[in-house]
Amino acid sequence: MHGDRAVPLKIVVAGGFGAGKTTLVRALSEIPPLLTEEPMTSASVGVDDIRAVPDKHTTTVAMDFGRITVDDSLILYLFGTPGQDRFWFMWDELARGSVGAVVLVDLRRVDDCFPAVDYFESRRLPFVVAVNGFPGTDAFSREAVADALALAPDTPVVRMDARSSDSCLSTLVALVEHALDRTHAVHH
């Protein structure tokens, strides 16, 4: 550690449309989060599937940003990606320099998370799969989720509630531990 400067770590929060990315950033950020949510309009009809999230009236169009000071030595910067594929061109910029990613999953719409899983796997960026606790999704085991997503055996799968700061923080801890384990394995 150089003096009393905290180490900043960048974390990407990704996943499908309506999986809880903005909710996670809101739950954790110690500063008023920067949110680029816009009202959903008739232009999204037939494009964005809101059947599983009928109360969703806004969508992220650029990114969400939040900050968490863990302690005097560590600050986490959260960058939430937009969920729709028409905004994926921004993912490379959001992921550049990050320590890893949280891929939020709504098991009612599991297909929506495959692009995020594929994205981080193809770039060899450490990630955890965070199963957000939507109603009726607790019946699936960690192994069933890992199998359904064809995850590598070392990819952590955690259960969480994006509305709970404690739950979100546990997910970030799992990500940082996973990233450190991967770094340690590469160097030894």
Coordinates of C-alpha atoms in Angstrom, one line a residue:
M1 CA 0.0 0.0 0.0
H2 CA 1.3 3.4 -1.0
G3 CA 0.6 5.9 1.8
D4 CA -3.0 6.1 2.7
R5 CA -4.5 5.9 -0.8
A6 CA -7.3 3.4 -1.2
V7 CA -7.1 0.9 -4.0
P8 CA -9.9 1.4 -6.5
L9 CA -11.5 -1.8 -8.0
K10 CA -13.9 -1.6 -10.9
I11 CA -16.7 -4.2 -11.0
V12 CA -19.2 -4.7 -13.8
V13 CA -22.8 -5.7 -13.0
A14 CA -24.4 -7.4 -16.0
G15 CA -27.3 -9.6 -16.9
G16 CA -30.5 -9.6 -18.9
F17 CA -33.2 -7.0 -19.1
G18 CA -35.0 -6.6 -15.8
A19 CA -32.6 -8.9 -13.8
G20 CA -32.0 -6.3 -11.1
K21 CA -28.8 -4.6 -12.1
T22 CA -30.0 -1.0 -11.3
T23 CA -31.5 -2.3 -8.0
L24 CA -28.2 -3.8 -7.0
V25 CA -26.3 -0.6 -7.7
R26 CA -28.9 1.4 -5.8
A27 CA -28.8 -1.0 -2.8
L28 CA -25.0 -0.7 -2.4
S29 CA -23.9 2.8 -3.5
E30 CA -22.8 5.1 -0.7
I31 CA -23.2 8.0 -3.0
P32 CA -26.4 8.9 -4.9
P33 CA -25.9 6.5 -7.8
L34 CA -25.7 7.8 -11.4
L35 CA -28.6 6.1 -13.2
T36 CA -29.3 6.5 -16.8
E37 CA -32.8 5.1 -16.7
E38 CA -35.3 6.3 -19.2
P39 CA -39.1 5.6 -19.4
M40 CA -39.9 2.7 -21.6
T41 CA -41.9 3.8 -24.6
S42 CA -44.0 2.2 -27.3
A43 CA -40.8 1.7 -29.3
S44 CA -39.8 -1.1 -27.0
V45 CA -43.0 -3.0 -27.6
G46 CA -42.1 -6.3 -29.2
V47 CA -38.4 -5.7 -28.5
D48 CA -38.2 -5.8 -24.7
D49 CA -40.0 -8.7 -23.0
I50 CA -41.7 -7.3 -19.9
R51 CA -44.0 -10.3 -19.3
A52 CA -41.9 -11.5 -16.3
V53 CA -41.4 -7.9 -15.0
P54 CA -44.7 -6.2 -15.7
D55 CA -44.1 -3.4 -13.2
K56 CA -40.9 -2.3 -15.0
H57 CA -41.5 1.2 -16.5
T58 CA -37.9 2.4 -17.0
T59 CA -34.7 0.9 -18.6
T60 CA -31.0 1.6 -18.4
V61 CA -29.8 3.2 -21.6
A62 CA -26.1 3.8 -20.8
M63 CA -24.9 2.6 -17.4
D64 CA -25.5 2.8 -13.7
F65 CA -22.6 3.9 -11.5
G66 CA -22.1 3.6 -7.8
R67 CA -19.3 3.6 -5.2
I68 CA -18.7 1.6 -2.1
T69 CA -15.8 2.3 0.3
V70 CA -15.0 -1.1 1.9
D71 CA -12.4 0.3 4.2
D72 CA -9.4 2.7 4.2
S73 CA -7.6 0.5 1.7
L74 CA -10.4 -0.5 -0.8
I75 CA -13.0 1.4 -2.8
L76 CA -15.3 -0.5 -5.2
Y77 CA -16.7 1.2 -8.3
L78 CA -19.8 -0.4 -9.7
F79 CA -20.7 -0.1 -13.4
G80 CA -24.1 -1.5 -14.3
T81 CA -24.6 -2.4 -18.0
P82 CA -27.7 -2.0 -20.0
G83 CA -29.5 -5.3 -20.4
Q84 CA -30.7 -5.1 -23.9
D85 CA -28.5 -6.4 -26.8
R86 CA -28.9 -3.1 -28.7
F87 CA -26.7 -1.5 -26.0
W88 CA -24.0 -4.1 -25.9
F89 CA -21.6 -2.0 -27.9
M90 CA -20.9 -0.2 -24.6
W91 CA -19.9 -3.3 -22.7
D92 CA -16.3 -3.3 -23.9
E93 CA -15.8 0.2 -22.4
L94 CA -17.6 -0.7 -19.2
A95 CA -15.6 -3.9 -18.8
R96 CA -12.1 -2.4 -19.6
G97 CA -10.0 -2.4 -16.5
S98 CA -12.5 -4.3 -14.3
V99 CA -11.5 -6.9 -11.7
G100 CA -14.5 -8.9 -12.7
A101 CA -18.3 -9.0 -13.1
V102 CA -21.5 -10.0 -11.4
V103 CA -23.9 -11.7 -13.8
L104 CA -27.4 -11.3 -12.4
V105 CA -29.8 -14.0 -13.4
D106 CA -33.6 -14.2 -13.2
L107 CA -34.3 -17.9 -13.4
R108 CA -37.7 -17.2 -14.9
R109 CA -35.9 -15.9 -18.0
V110 CA -32.6 -17.8 -17.9
D111 CA -32.0 -17.4 -21.6
D112 CA -31.5 -13.6 -21.0
C113 CA -28.2 -14.2 -19.1
F114 CA -26.4 -16.4 -21.7
P115 CA -25.0 -13.4 -23.6
A116 CA -23.4 -11.9 -20.4
V117 CA -22.0 -15.3 -19.4
D118 CA -20.6 -15.8 -23.0
Y119 CA -19.2 -12.2 -23.0
F120 CA -17.2 -12.6 -19.8
E121 CA -16.1 -16.2 -20.5
S122 CA -14.8 -15.2 -24.0
R123 CA -12.7 -12.4 -22.4
R124 CA -11.5 -14.6 -19.5
L125 CA -12.8 -12.0 -17.0
P126 CA -13.7 -13.5 -13.6
F127 CA -17.4 -13.4 -12.9
V128 CA -19.9 -14.8 -10.5
V129 CA -23.4 -15.8 -11.4
A130 CA -25.8 -14.2 -8.9
V131 CA -29.3 -15.7 -8.9
N132 CA -31.6 -12.9 -7.9
G133 CA -34.4 -14.1 -5.6
F134 CA -37.5 -13.6 -7.8
P135 CA -40.6 -15.5 -6.8
G136 CA -40.5 -19.2 -7.6
T137 CA -36.8 -19.4 -8.4
D138 CA -35.6 -21.0 -5.2
A139 CA -36.5 -24.5 -6.3
F140 CA -33.3 -24.8 -8.4
S141 CA -30.0 -25.9 -6.9
R142 CA -26.7 -24.3 -7.5
E143 CA -25.7 -27.4 -9.5
A144 CA -28.9 -27.2 -11.6
V145 CA -28.1 -23.5 -12.4
A146 CA -24.5 -24.2 -13.2
D147 CA -25.5 -27.1 -15.5
A148 CA -28.2 -25.1 -17.2
L149 CA -25.7 -22.3 -17.9
A150 CA -22.9 -24.7 -18.9
L151 CA -20.6 -22.9 -16.4
A152 CA -17.0 -23.8 -15.8
P153 CA -16.7 -25.8 -12.6
D154 CA -14.9 -23.0 -10.7
T155 CA -17.5 -20.3 -11.6
P156 CA -19.3 -19.3 -8.3
V157 CA -23.1 -19.4 -8.2
V158 CA -24.6 -17.4 -5.4
R159 CA -28.1 -16.6 -4.3
M160 CA -29.0 -13.0 -3.6
D161 CA -31.6 -10.4 -3.3
A162 CA -30.7 -7.3 -5.2
R163 CA -32.8 -5.1 -2.9
S164 CA -30.7 -6.1 0.2
S165 CA -27.3 -4.3 0.6
D166 CA -26.0 -7.2 2.8
S167 CA -26.9 -9.7 0.1
C168 CA -25.3 -7.6 -2.6
L169 CA -22.2 -7.1 -0.6
S170 CA -21.8 -10.8 0.0
T171 CA -22.1 -11.3 -3.8
L172 CA -19.3 -8.7 -4.4
V173 CA -17.1 -10.5 -1.7
A174 CA -17.7 -13.8 -3.6
L175 CA -16.6 -12.1 -6.9
V176 CA -13.4 -10.5 -5.4
E177 CA -12.5 -13.8 -3.7
H178 CA -13.0 -15.6 -7.0
A179 CA -10.9 -13.0 -8.9
L180 CA -8.1 -13.4 -6.3
D181 CA -8.2 -17.2 -6.5
R182 CA -7.9 -17.0 -10.3
T183 CA -5.0 -14.5 -10.1
H184 CA -3.3 -16.7 -7.5
A185 CA -3.7 -19.8 -9.6
V186 CA -2.2 -18.1 -12.7
H187 CA 0.8 -16.9 -10.8
H188 CA 1.6 -20.3 -9.1

